[in-house]
Amino acid sequence: MNKRDGVKRRTGDLKLIQELNRSIILDTIRQYGPISRSEIAKRNKLSPTTVTSAVSELIRDALVSEGGVGESNGGRKPILVQFSPDSRFLIGISISGSKLTIAQMNLEARIRKKEAYPIKLNQGDSVLAFLMDVIERFLSQAGSLDNCMGISIVTQGIVDSAKGVIRYNPKLRLRDAPVKEMVEQRFGVDTWVDNDTNAYLLAEKTLGHFRHYQNMLYVTIGDGLGASLLMDGAIYRGYKGGAGEFGHTTIDRAGMRCDCGNIGCLENYVSWPAIYSKLLSALAKGKASSIMALAHDDLNEINAKMFRQALAEKDALAVSILEETASYLAAGMVNLIHLFNPEVIILGGEIAFENGLLIEKVREYVCEYAHGILTEELEIRPNSLGEDVEVVGAAAILLQDVFQFSL
């Protein structure tokens, strides 16, 4: 290696260290601000010069602002700096099997505006065309994109997050869809694409109520069934990004054929389509349920929210279907507990939202069938971000990558 090559390498290393220090300093300001420059240096064992330089850059980029003064230690009172989350915005998008949700958020994932659109019968290329149309309409109302940090898209299935490619989504009939490339070419905005359940877990870890846990499972129950795993503080993605395809683990080789082509997938027993099918079958046989009054006697109007409401009213049919669903879900979760030994399992998705009975039944079945030592301190809890987790999860993917918000 010649001298010129050596200089080039050292310059690259120096730039990398500067960027890393800047990320660390920004994250410290975000978490602990208003904070003085000296306190930032002390917390991170950085030189005052390094901190002063990085803070000046962050102020120049409007990511940080000065405001207020701190306590004096004998000299002048220090000027405090704080994060400026409203200086920029981002666009978060969640695509499920039945709807597309899009939101504009600030840099703390606080929602400024949110819209949802039914997917209807769109599949394959028509889903991608629909996505582009929705983004175009939404961005046209956002005004100038100069302050837009990027667009983050999350969806079910196997996603190559590094390349921004949806490798396989059986519900939407998407295979090797280069979504990142398509969106960036069309709108000229940096774009991220990731698996939805990974995004939800990241959001709970960085923005929700589960920040101090290092080993977690997030299970989402909605149009499908998915899982994400946090191992020793890092999300486990697997070799091809397919880790967490919980819904496509097989529980009955003589069971129903799944959208993925396999037979007896757990998703066919634990998901909103499975619950809806059981409701229709029972109602067709003449079983009574308060859910019909909620749907104004229109079977096509029945949705997951009505199902949860019927549960809250202790409707016998809804409760019996919930108990059966919980038993299947718990059986699958016992396998995950035995494989990964998590500290906490978070249940999310439209079936788990505000559904205390589901949490109760799953906890009961898991404690009965899992090895006792693995459930001694295991927590099974609802998600802490509510229904907004769909788009907040998308925001978390972007924020983690841009600002290195600490896991």
mmCIF file of C-alpha atoms in Angstrom:
data_model
loop_
_atom_site.group_PDB
_atom_site.id
_atom_site.type_symbol
_atom_site.label_atom_id
_atom_site.label_comp_id
_atom_site.label_asym_id
_atom_site.label_seq_id
_atom_site.Cartn_x
_atom_site.Cartn_y
_atom_site.Cartn_z
ATOM 1 C CA MET A 1 0.000 0.000 0.000
ATOM 2 C CA ASN A 2 1.515 3.361 -1.010
ATOM 3 C CA LYS A 3 1.441 6.539 1.005
ATOM 4 C CA ARG A 4 -1.395 7.968 -1.030
ATOM 5 C CA ASP A 5 -3.503 4.879 -0.337
ATOM 6 C CA GLY A 6 -2.650 5.190 3.341
ATOM 7 C CA VAL A 7 -3.831 8.803 3.451
ATOM 8 C CA LYS A 8 -7.021 7.842 1.674
ATOM 9 C CA ARG A 9 -7.759 5.119 4.177
ATOM 10 C CA ARG A 10 -7.072 7.344 7.202
ATOM 11 C CA THR A 11 -9.347 10.060 5.752
ATOM 12 C CA GLY A 12 -12.136 7.556 5.322
ATOM 13 C CA ASP A 13 -11.684 6.278 8.871
ATOM 14 C CA LEU A 14 -11.692 9.815 10.258
ATOM 15 C CA LYS A 15 -14.902 10.654 8.422
ATOM 16 C CA LEU A 16 -16.526 7.480 9.743
ATOM 17 C CA ILE A 17 -15.527 8.353 13.323
ATOM 18 C CA GLN A 18 -16.884 11.885 12.907
ATOM 19 C CA GLU A 19 -20.211 10.561 11.626
ATOM 20 C CA LEU A 20 -20.411 8.063 14.468
ATOM 21 C CA ASN A 21 -19.644 10.723 17.069
ATOM 22 C CA ARG A 22 -22.248 13.010 15.540
ATOM 23 C CA SER A 23 -24.866 10.229 15.770
ATOM 24 C CA ILE A 24 -23.934 9.506 19.387
ATOM 25 C CA ILE A 25 -24.115 13.192 20.285
ATOM 26 C CA LEU A 26 -27.482 13.659 18.544
ATOM 27 C CA ASP A 27 -28.911 10.616 20.313
ATOM 28 C CA THR A 28 -27.654 11.938 23.662
ATOM 29 C CA ILE A 29 -29.334 15.299 23.018
ATOM 30 C CA ARG A 30 -32.532 13.527 21.935
ATOM 31 C CA GLN A 31 -32.644 11.422 25.099
ATOM 32 C CA TYR A 32 -31.349 13.858 27.730
ATOM 33 C CA GLY A 33 -31.853 17.358 26.337
ATOM 34 C CA PRO A 34 -31.888 20.186 27.196
ATOM 35 C CA ILE A 35 -28.273 19.372 28.014
ATOM 36 C CA SER A 36 -24.983 21.261 28.075
ATOM 37 C CA ARG A 37 -22.104 20.548 25.734
ATOM 38 C CA SER A 38 -19.870 19.678 28.698
ATOM 39 C CA GLU A 39 -22.405 17.137 29.968
ATOM 40 C CA ILE A 40 -22.592 15.548 26.502
ATOM 41 C CA ALA A 41 -18.787 15.236 26.481
ATOM 42 C CA LYS A 42 -18.742 13.730 29.963
ATOM 43 C CA ARG A 43 -21.504 11.178 29.238
ATOM 44 C CA ASN A 44 -19.817 9.898 26.087
ATOM 45 C CA LYS A 45 -16.146 10.377 27.066
ATOM 46 C CA LEU A 46 -15.603 12.705 24.098
ATOM 47 C CA SER A 47 -13.417 15.800 23.908
ATOM 48 C CA PRO A 48 -15.114 19.208 24.281
ATOM 49 C CA THR A 49 -13.782 20.160 20.830
ATOM 50 C CA THR A 50 -15.429 17.121 19.211
ATOM 51 C CA VAL A 51 -18.757 17.902 20.893
ATOM 52 C CA THR A 52 -18.645 21.612 20.048
ATOM 53 C CA SER A 53 -17.918 20.877 16.385
ATOM 54 C CA ALA A 54 -20.672 18.241 16.091
ATOM 55 C CA VAL A 55 -23.257 20.400 17.880
ATOM 56 C CA SER A 56 -22.461 23.307 15.537
ATOM 57 C CA GLU A 57 -23.149 21.049 12.553
ATOM 58 C CA LEU A 58 -26.400 19.815 14.101
ATOM 59 C CA ILE A 59 -27.530 23.410 14.744
ATOM 60 C CA ARG A 60 -26.627 24.318 11.154
ATOM 61 C CA ASP A 61 -28.762 21.393 9.919
ATOM 62 C CA ALA A 62 -31.645 22.511 12.204
ATOM 63 C CA LEU A 63 -31.671 19.172 14.014
ATOM 64 C CA VAL A 64 -30.680 20.811 17.285
ATOM 65 C CA SER A 65 -31.362 24.234 18.790
ATOM 66 C CA GLU A 66 -30.043 26.235 21.730
ATOM 67 C CA GLY A 67 -32.429 27.106 24.511
ATOM 68 C CA GLY A 68 -32.077 27.939 28.173
ATOM 69 C CA VAL A 69 -29.073 27.896 30.468
ATOM 70 C CA GLY A 70 -27.836 25.323 32.942
ATOM 71 C CA GLU A 71 -26.439 25.539 36.452
ATOM 72 C CA SER A 72 -23.043 27.170 36.842
ATOM 73 C CA ASN A 73 -20.126 25.273 38.339
ATOM 74 C CA GLY A 74 -18.239 28.452 39.118
ATOM 75 C CA GLY A 75 -17.963 30.013 35.670
ATOM 76 C CA ARG A 76 -20.514 31.196 33.151
ATOM 77 C CA LYS A 77 -23.785 29.333 33.010
ATOM 78 C CA PRO A 78 -23.688 26.831 30.118
ATOM 79 C CA ILE A 79 -26.052 27.230 27.174
ATOM 80 C CA LEU A 80 -28.211 24.123 26.784
ATOM 81 C CA VAL A 81 -29.028 22.374 23.512
ATOM 82 C CA GLN A 82 -32.098 20.331 22.648
ATOM 83 C CA PHE A 83 -33.407 18.140 19.838
ATOM 84 C CA SER A 84 -35.642 19.856 17.231
ATOM 85 C CA PRO A 85 -37.982 17.074 16.086
ATOM 86 C CA ASP A 86 -40.272 19.374 14.108
ATOM 87 C CA SER A 87 -37.512 20.771 11.898
ATOM 88 C CA ARG A 88 -37.932 17.906 9.432
ATOM 89 C CA PHE A 89 -40.524 15.262 8.644
ATOM 90 C CA LEU A 90 -40.729 11.736 7.322
ATOM 91 C CA ILE A 91 -43.340 9.607 5.576
ATOM 92 C CA GLY A 92 -44.215 6.219 7.077
ATOM 93 C CA ILE A 93 -46.220 3.619 5.141
ATOM 94 C CA SER A 94 -47.617 0.262 6.249
ATOM 95 C CA ILE A 95 -49.002 -2.199 3.682
ATOM 96 C CA SER A 96 -51.083 -5.105 4.997
ATOM 97 C CA GLY A 97 -53.191 -7.610 3.133
ATOM 98 C CA SER A 98 -56.249 -5.368 3.349
ATOM 99 C CA LYS A 99 -55.128 -1.736 3.647
ATOM 100 C CA LEU A 100 -52.376 0.787 3.031
ATOM 101 C CA THR A 101 -51.750 3.313 5.806
ATOM 102 C CA ILE A 102 -49.620 6.408 5.190
ATOM 103 C CA ALA A 103 -48.607 9.124 7.648
ATOM 104 C CA GLN A 104 -46.492 12.241 7.921
ATOM 105 C CA MET A 105 -44.510 12.307 11.177
ATOM 106 C CA ASN A 106 -41.903 14.424 12.903
ATOM 107 C CA LEU A 107 -38.488 13.097 13.954
ATOM 108 C CA GLU A 108 -39.908 11.609 17.155
ATOM 109 C CA ALA A 109 -42.504 9.650 15.150
ATOM 110 C CA ARG A 110 -45.348 11.906 16.272
ATOM 111 C CA ILE A 111 -48.095 11.774 13.674
ATOM 112 C CA ARG A 112 -49.076 15.005 11.973
ATOM 113 C CA LYS A 113 -51.388 13.493 9.394
ATOM 114 C CA LYS A 114 -52.532 9.929 8.676
ATOM 115 C CA GLU A 115 -54.680 8.337 5.974
ATOM 116 C CA ALA A 116 -55.719 4.733 5.254
ATOM 117 C CA TYR A 117 -56.843 3.188 1.988
ATOM 118 C CA PRO A 118 -58.337 -0.279 1.380
ATOM 119 C CA ILE A 119 -56.173 -2.523 -0.790
ATOM 120 C CA LYS A 120 -59.326 -4.187 -2.192
ATOM 121 C CA LEU A 121 -58.440 -6.680 -4.910
ATOM 122 C CA ASN A 122 -55.077 -5.179 -5.822
ATOM 123 C CA GLN A 123 -52.308 -7.753 -6.143
ATOM 124 C CA GLY A 124 -48.901 -7.958 -7.763
ATOM 125 C CA ASP A 125 -48.033 -5.025 -10.031
ATOM 126 C CA SER A 126 -51.373 -3.350 -9.344
ATOM 127 C CA VAL A 127 -50.436 -3.091 -5.643
ATOM 128 C CA LEU A 128 -47.212 -1.322 -6.593
ATOM 129 C CA ALA A 129 -49.067 1.044 -8.926
ATOM 130 C CA PHE A 130 -51.585 1.745 -6.155
ATOM 131 C CA LEU A 131 -48.719 2.448 -3.716
ATOM 132 C CA MET A 132 -47.162 4.954 -6.124
ATOM 133 C CA ASP A 133 -50.486 6.741 -6.649
ATOM 134 C CA VAL A 134 -51.114 7.029 -2.903
ATOM 135 C CA ILE A 135 -47.606 8.386 -2.244
ATOM 136 C CA GLU A 136 -47.964 10.924 -5.061
ATOM 137 C CA ARG A 137 -51.305 12.199 -3.748
ATOM 138 C CA PHE A 138 -50.040 12.360 -0.168
ATOM 139 C CA LEU A 139 -46.787 14.133 -1.047
ATOM 140 C CA SER A 140 -48.642 16.682 -3.165
ATOM 141 C CA GLN A 141 -50.351 17.837 0.037
ATOM 142 C CA ALA A 142 -47.100 17.902 2.041
ATOM 143 C CA GLY A 143 -45.680 20.890 0.187
ATOM 144 C CA SER A 144 -41.925 21.164 -0.313
ATOM 145 C CA LEU A 145 -39.939 17.953 0.132
ATOM 146 C CA ASP A 146 -36.770 19.843 1.068
ATOM 147 C CA ASN A 147 -37.277 18.960 4.724
ATOM 148 C CA CYS A 148 -38.391 15.375 4.103
ATOM 149 C CA MET A 149 -35.899 12.914 5.649
ATOM 150 C CA GLY A 150 -37.293 10.026 3.630
ATOM 151 C CA ILE A 151 -40.031 7.479 3.033
ATOM 152 C CA SER A 152 -40.153 4.254 5.032
ATOM 153 C CA ILE A 153 -42.353 1.337 3.927
ATOM 154 C CA VAL A 154 -43.116 -1.813 5.905
ATOM 155 C CA THR A 155 -45.067 -4.872 4.824
ATOM 156 C CA GLN A 156 -45.606 -8.543 5.566
ATOM 157 C CA GLY A 157 -43.481 -11.331 4.170
ATOM 158 C CA ILE A 158 -39.797 -11.760 3.406
ATOM 159 C CA VAL A 159 -38.041 -8.435 2.809
ATOM 160 C CA ASP A 160 -34.431 -7.767 1.837
ATOM 161 C CA SER A 161 -34.074 -4.572 3.884
ATOM 162 C CA ALA A 162 -30.541 -3.852 2.648
ATOM 163 C CA LYS A 163 -31.689 -3.682 -0.978
ATOM 164 C CA GLY A 164 -35.244 -2.525 -0.287
ATOM 165 C CA VAL A 165 -36.780 -5.473 -2.129
ATOM 166 C CA ILE A 166 -39.952 -7.348 -1.149
ATOM 167 C CA ARG A 167 -38.722 -10.862 -1.849
ATOM 168 C CA TYR A 168 -41.992 -12.669 -1.140
ATOM 169 C CA ASN A 169 -45.425 -11.549 0.036
ATOM 170 C CA PRO A 170 -47.937 -14.326 -0.711
ATOM 171 C CA LYS A 171 -51.035 -12.345 0.271
ATOM 172 C CA LEU A 172 -50.290 -9.542 -2.186
ATOM 173 C CA ARG A 173 -48.665 -11.840 -4.776
ATOM 174 C CA LEU A 174 -45.438 -9.848 -4.679
ATOM 175 C CA ARG A 175 -42.126 -11.470 -5.504
ATOM 176 C CA ASP A 176 -38.770 -9.680 -5.893
ATOM 177 C CA ALA A 177 -40.446 -6.252 -6.045
ATOM 178 C CA PRO A 178 -37.728 -3.497 -6.045
ATOM 179 C CA VAL A 179 -39.822 -1.035 -4.040
ATOM 180 C CA LYS A 180 -36.941 1.126 -2.780
ATOM 181 C CA GLU A 181 -35.615 1.669 -6.301
ATOM 182 C CA MET A 182 -39.093 2.384 -7.698
ATOM 183 C CA VAL A 183 -39.975 4.980 -5.056
ATOM 184 C CA GLU A 184 -36.598 6.729 -5.128
ATOM 185 C CA GLN A 185 -36.636 7.005 -8.916
ATOM 186 C CA ARG A 186 -40.200 8.336 -8.957
ATOM 187 C CA PHE A 187 -39.990 10.825 -6.073
ATOM 188 C CA GLY A 188 -36.279 11.490 -5.543
ATOM 189 C CA VAL A 189 -36.551 10.816 -1.798
ATOM 190 C CA ASP A 190 -34.437 8.341 0.197
ATOM 191 C CA THR A 191 -36.532 5.238 0.872
ATOM 192 C CA TRP A 192 -36.384 2.329 3.320
ATOM 193 C CA VAL A 193 -38.281 -0.979 3.066
ATOM 194 C CA ASP A 194 -38.549 -3.600 5.803
ATOM 195 C CA ASN A 195 -40.687 -6.363 7.283
ATOM 196 C CA ASP A 196 -43.578 -4.940 9.305
ATOM 197 C CA THR A 197 -43.153 -7.025 12.452
ATOM 198 C CA ASN A 198 -39.437 -6.216 12.626
ATOM 199 C CA ALA A 199 -40.450 -2.560 12.415
ATOM 200 C CA TYR A 200 -43.021 -2.917 15.213
ATOM 201 C CA LEU A 201 -40.461 -4.563 17.485
ATOM 202 C CA LEU A 202 -37.899 -1.850 16.749
ATOM 203 C CA ALA A 203 -40.509 0.822 17.526
ATOM 204 C CA GLU A 204 -41.319 -0.775 20.883
ATOM 205 C CA LYS A 205 -37.612 -1.044 21.714
ATOM 206 C CA THR A 206 -36.664 2.526 20.734
ATOM 207 C CA LEU A 207 -39.886 4.530 21.137
ATOM 208 C CA GLY A 208 -42.228 2.395 23.265
ATOM 209 C CA HIS A 209 -42.296 0.966 26.797
ATOM 210 C CA PHE A 210 -39.888 -1.937 26.258
ATOM 211 C CA ARG A 211 -36.538 -0.142 26.046
ATOM 212 C CA HIS A 212 -34.729 -2.039 28.803
ATOM 213 C CA TYR A 213 -35.410 -5.548 27.457
ATOM 214 C CA GLN A 214 -32.707 -7.402 25.515
ATOM 215 C CA ASN A 215 -34.562 -10.594 24.509
ATOM 216 C CA MET A 216 -38.075 -10.091 23.147
ATOM 217 C CA LEU A 217 -40.597 -11.613 20.797
ATOM 218 C CA TYR A 218 -43.167 -9.482 19.004
ATOM 219 C CA VAL A 219 -46.124 -11.441 17.614
ATOM 220 C CA THR A 220 -48.601 -9.612 15.398
ATOM 221 C CA ILE A 221 -52.073 -11.022 14.674
ATOM 222 C CA GLY A 222 -54.032 -9.312 11.925
ATOM 223 C CA ASP A 223 -54.511 -10.143 8.244
ATOM 224 C CA GLY A 224 -51.713 -12.622 8.828
ATOM 225 C CA LEU A 225 -49.514 -13.856 11.651
ATOM 226 C CA GLY A 226 -45.899 -12.784 12.028
ATOM 227 C CA ALA A 227 -43.155 -12.640 14.615
ATOM 228 C CA SER A 228 -39.943 -10.726 15.198
ATOM 229 C CA LEU A 229 -37.129 -11.645 17.541
ATOM 230 C CA LEU A 230 -34.772 -9.422 19.523
ATOM 231 C CA MET A 231 -31.695 -11.415 20.602
ATOM 232 C CA ASP A 232 -29.183 -9.785 22.963
ATOM 233 C CA GLY A 233 -30.418 -6.347 21.920
ATOM 234 C CA ALA A 234 -30.368 -6.882 18.143
ATOM 235 C CA ILE A 235 -33.133 -7.881 15.742
ATOM 236 C CA TYR A 236 -32.484 -11.313 14.266
ATOM 237 C CA ARG A 237 -33.286 -11.331 10.538
ATOM 238 C CA GLY A 238 -31.896 -14.652 9.368
ATOM 239 C CA TYR A 239 -29.786 -15.350 6.283
ATOM 240 C CA LYS A 240 -32.277 -14.066 3.653
ATOM 241 C CA GLY A 241 -34.358 -11.775 5.868
ATOM 242 C CA GLY A 242 -36.999 -14.449 6.402
ATOM 243 C CA ALA A 243 -36.688 -14.998 10.156
ATOM 244 C CA GLY A 244 -40.020 -14.619 11.938
ATOM 245 C CA GLU A 245 -42.344 -16.245 9.389
ATOM 246 C CA PHE A 246 -44.273 -17.573 12.376
ATOM 247 C CA GLY A 247 -47.564 -17.762 10.489
ATOM 248 C CA HIS A 248 -46.089 -20.208 8.016
ATOM 249 C CA THR A 249 -44.954 -22.770 10.538
ATOM 250 C CA THR A 250 -46.910 -25.985 9.954
ATOM 251 C CA ILE A 251 -49.264 -27.330 12.606
ATOM 252 C CA ASP A 252 -51.475 -29.687 10.567
ATOM 253 C CA ARG A 253 -50.215 -31.612 7.549
ATOM 254 C CA ALA A 254 -53.815 -32.555 6.753
ATOM 255 C CA GLY A 255 -55.079 -29.018 7.205
ATOM 256 C CA MET A 256 -56.073 -26.157 4.934
ATOM 257 C CA ARG A 257 -53.950 -24.956 2.033
ATOM 258 C CA CYS A 258 -52.357 -21.568 2.712
ATOM 259 C CA ASP A 259 -51.810 -18.584 0.403
ATOM 260 C CA CYS A 260 -48.121 -19.518 0.443
ATOM 261 C CA GLY A 261 -48.905 -22.901 -1.141
ATOM 262 C CA ASN A 262 -48.133 -24.947 1.962
ATOM 263 C CA ILE A 263 -50.683 -26.955 3.942
ATOM 264 C CA GLY A 264 -51.678 -26.456 7.586
ATOM 265 C CA CYS A 265 -49.928 -23.136 8.258
ATOM 266 C CA LEU A 266 -50.595 -21.633 11.706
ATOM 267 C CA GLU A 267 -51.784 -18.418 10.037
ATOM 268 C CA ASN A 268 -54.871 -20.268 8.779
ATOM 269 C CA TYR A 269 -55.917 -20.813 12.413
ATOM 270 C CA VAL A 270 -54.672 -17.562 13.972
ATOM 271 C CA SER A 271 -55.519 -14.428 11.942
ATOM 272 C CA TRP A 272 -58.478 -12.191 11.232
ATOM 273 C CA PRO A 273 -59.443 -14.099 8.016
ATOM 274 C CA ALA A 274 -59.517 -17.341 10.055
ATOM 275 C CA ILE A 275 -61.678 -15.747 12.769
ATOM 276 C CA TYR A 276 -63.981 -14.152 10.195
ATOM 277 C CA SER A 277 -64.436 -17.507 8.442
ATOM 278 C CA LYS A 278 -65.392 -19.175 11.726
ATOM 279 C CA LEU A 279 -67.850 -16.390 12.497
ATOM 280 C CA LEU A 280 -69.538 -16.734 9.096
ATOM 281 C CA SER A 281 -69.763 -20.512 9.432
ATOM 282 C CA ALA A 282 -71.330 -20.305 12.910
ATOM 283 C CA LEU A 283 -73.779 -17.568 11.919
ATOM 284 C CA ALA A 284 -74.805 -19.557 8.837
ATOM 285 C CA LYS A 285 -75.691 -22.443 11.163
ATOM 286 C CA GLY A 286 -78.022 -20.176 13.100
ATOM 287 C CA LYS A 287 -75.857 -19.351 16.110
ATOM 288 C CA ALA A 288 -76.744 -16.043 17.755
ATOM 289 C CA SER A 289 -74.211 -13.252 18.258
ATOM 290 C CA SER A 290 -74.269 -9.592 19.192
ATOM 291 C CA ILE A 291 -71.837 -9.026 16.345
ATOM 292 C CA MET A 292 -74.757 -9.040 13.882
ATOM 293 C CA ALA A 293 -76.303 -6.018 15.578
ATOM 294 C CA LEU A 294 -72.924 -4.272 15.507
ATOM 295 C CA ALA A 295 -72.711 -4.964 11.764
ATOM 296 C CA HIS A 296 -76.350 -3.944 11.160
ATOM 297 C CA ASP A 297 -77.076 -7.500 9.981
ATOM 298 C CA ASP A 298 -74.622 -7.177 7.093
ATOM 299 C CA LEU A 299 -72.077 -10.001 7.103
ATOM 300 C CA ASN A 300 -69.795 -8.028 4.793
ATOM 301 C CA GLU A 301 -69.510 -5.237 7.370
ATOM 302 C CA ILE A 302 -68.130 -7.448 10.148
ATOM 303 C CA ASN A 303 -64.574 -6.412 11.060
ATOM 304 C CA ALA A 304 -61.958 -7.062 13.716
ATOM 305 C CA LYS A 305 -63.020 -4.055 15.802
ATOM 306 C CA MET A 306 -66.570 -5.430 16.014
ATOM 307 C CA PHE A 307 -65.179 -8.816 17.028
ATOM 308 C CA ARG A 308 -63.236 -7.179 19.870
ATOM 309 C CA GLN A 309 -66.335 -5.237 20.883
ATOM 310 C CA ALA A 310 -68.362 -8.459 20.973
ATOM 311 C CA LEU A 311 -65.671 -9.946 23.214
ATOM 312 C CA ALA A 312 -65.947 -6.957 25.550
ATOM 313 C CA GLU A 313 -69.698 -7.651 25.732
ATOM 314 C CA LYS A 314 -68.905 -11.312 26.572
ATOM 315 C CA ASP A 315 -70.684 -12.549 23.460
ATOM 316 C CA ALA A 316 -70.656 -16.377 23.711
ATOM 317 C CA LEU A 317 -69.809 -17.034 20.053
ATOM 318 C CA ALA A 318 -66.997 -14.478 19.969
ATOM 319 C CA VAL A 319 -65.550 -15.819 23.237
ATOM 320 C CA SER A 320 -65.595 -19.432 22.024
ATOM 321 C CA ILE A 321 -63.816 -18.503 18.772
ATOM 322 C CA LEU A 322 -61.302 -16.401 20.707
ATOM 323 C CA GLU A 323 -60.527 -19.298 23.069
ATOM 324 C CA GLU A 324 -59.911 -21.648 20.150
ATOM 325 C CA THR A 325 -57.730 -19.053 18.418
ATOM 326 C CA ALA A 326 -55.766 -18.439 21.636
ATOM 327 C CA SER A 327 -55.099 -22.166 22.063
ATOM 328 C CA TYR A 328 -53.590 -22.423 18.572
ATOM 329 C CA LEU A 329 -51.590 -19.235 19.080
ATOM 330 C CA ALA A 330 -50.281 -20.412 22.455
ATOM 331 C CA ALA A 331 -49.228 -23.764 20.978
ATOM 332 C CA GLY A 332 -47.098 -21.938 18.438
ATOM 333 C CA MET A 333 -45.743 -19.552 21.070
ATOM 334 C CA VAL A 334 -44.672 -22.436 23.308
ATOM 335 C CA ASN A 335 -42.414 -23.582 20.465
ATOM 336 C CA LEU A 336 -40.917 -20.081 20.202
ATOM 337 C CA ILE A 337 -40.404 -19.914 23.977
ATOM 338 C CA HIS A 338 -38.595 -23.254 23.973
ATOM 339 C CA LEU A 339 -36.421 -22.152 21.039
ATOM 340 C CA PHE A 340 -35.571 -18.588 22.089
ATOM 341 C CA ASN A 341 -36.305 -18.159 25.825
ATOM 342 C CA PRO A 342 -37.497 -14.500 25.653
ATOM 343 C CA GLU A 343 -37.945 -12.138 28.608
ATOM 344 C CA VAL A 344 -41.189 -10.739 27.216
ATOM 345 C CA ILE A 345 -43.609 -11.474 24.397
ATOM 346 C CA ILE A 346 -45.529 -8.524 22.964
ATOM 347 C CA LEU A 347 -48.843 -9.247 21.257
ATOM 348 C CA GLY A 348 -49.819 -6.717 18.599
ATOM 349 C CA GLY A 349 -52.030 -6.414 15.538
ATOM 350 C CA GLU A 350 -55.715 -5.639 15.175
ATOM 351 C CA ILE A 351 -56.819 -8.837 16.955
ATOM 352 C CA ALA A 352 -54.626 -8.207 20.019
ATOM 353 C CA PHE A 353 -55.361 -4.461 20.280
ATOM 354 C CA GLU A 354 -57.356 -3.728 23.470
ATOM 355 C CA ASN A 355 -58.030 -7.462 23.811
ATOM 356 C CA GLY A 356 -57.357 -8.380 27.420
ATOM 357 C CA LEU A 357 -59.105 -11.742 27.057
ATOM 358 C CA LEU A 358 -56.646 -12.849 24.362
ATOM 359 C CA ILE A 359 -53.673 -11.914 26.560
ATOM 360 C CA GLU A 360 -55.237 -13.723 29.518
ATOM 361 C CA LYS A 361 -56.007 -16.932 27.599
ATOM 362 C CA VAL A 362 -52.635 -17.067 25.846
ATOM 363 C CA ARG A 363 -50.818 -16.536 29.154
ATOM 364 C CA GLU A 364 -52.915 -19.294 30.746
ATOM 365 C CA TYR A 365 -52.180 -21.826 27.964
ATOM 366 C CA VAL A 366 -48.480 -20.918 27.746
ATOM 367 C CA CYS A 367 -47.971 -21.331 31.493
ATOM 368 C CA GLU A 368 -49.685 -24.718 31.321
ATOM 369 C CA TYR A 369 -47.680 -26.160 28.439
ATOM 370 C CA ALA A 370 -44.266 -24.435 28.330
ATOM 371 C CA HIS A 371 -41.371 -25.596 30.522
ATOM 372 C CA GLY A 372 -41.894 -23.999 33.906
ATOM 373 C CA ILE A 373 -38.397 -22.589 34.255
ATOM 374 C CA LEU A 374 -38.844 -20.695 30.960
ATOM 375 C CA THR A 375 -42.071 -19.043 32.127
ATOM 376 C CA GLU A 376 -41.036 -18.122 35.681
ATOM 377 C CA GLU A 377 -40.445 -14.449 34.822
ATOM 378 C CA LEU A 378 -41.822 -14.393 31.281
ATOM 379 C CA GLU A 379 -44.133 -11.454 30.572
ATOM 380 C CA ILE A 380 -46.859 -11.546 27.905
ATOM 381 C CA ARG A 381 -48.065 -8.014 27.254
ATOM 382 C CA PRO A 382 -49.984 -5.931 24.692
ATOM 383 C CA ASN A 383 -48.075 -3.489 22.506
ATOM 384 C CA SER A 384 -47.557 -0.034 24.011
ATOM 385 C CA LEU A 385 -47.981 2.024 20.824
ATOM 386 C CA GLY A 386 -51.568 1.048 20.034
ATOM 387 C CA GLU A 387 -52.944 1.161 16.511
ATOM 388 C CA ASP A 388 -50.361 3.772 15.484
ATOM 389 C CA VAL A 389 -47.626 1.118 15.698
ATOM 390 C CA GLU A 390 -48.098 0.442 11.957
ATOM 391 C CA VAL A 391 -46.687 3.785 10.864
ATOM 392 C CA VAL A 392 -44.584 4.437 13.964
ATOM 393 C CA GLY A 393 -42.849 1.155 13.173
ATOM 394 C CA ALA A 394 -42.054 2.432 9.691
ATOM 395 C CA ALA A 395 -40.680 5.640 11.227
ATOM 396 C CA ALA A 396 -38.498 3.651 13.627
ATOM 397 C CA ILE A 397 -36.757 1.912 10.715
ATOM 398 C CA LEU A 398 -35.791 5.252 9.160
ATOM 399 C CA LEU A 399 -34.860 6.959 12.426
ATOM 400 C CA GLN A 400 -32.693 4.048 13.544
ATOM 401 C CA ASP A 401 -30.765 4.105 10.278
ATOM 402 C CA VAL A 402 -30.410 7.880 9.885
ATOM 403 C CA PHE A 403 -29.703 8.821 13.478
ATOM 404 C CA GLN A 404 -28.469 5.504 14.885
ATOM 405 C CA PHE A 405 -30.973 5.840 17.718
ATOM 406 C CA SER A 406 -29.514 3.415 20.189
ATOM 407 C CA LEU A 407 -30.860 -0.088 20.659
#
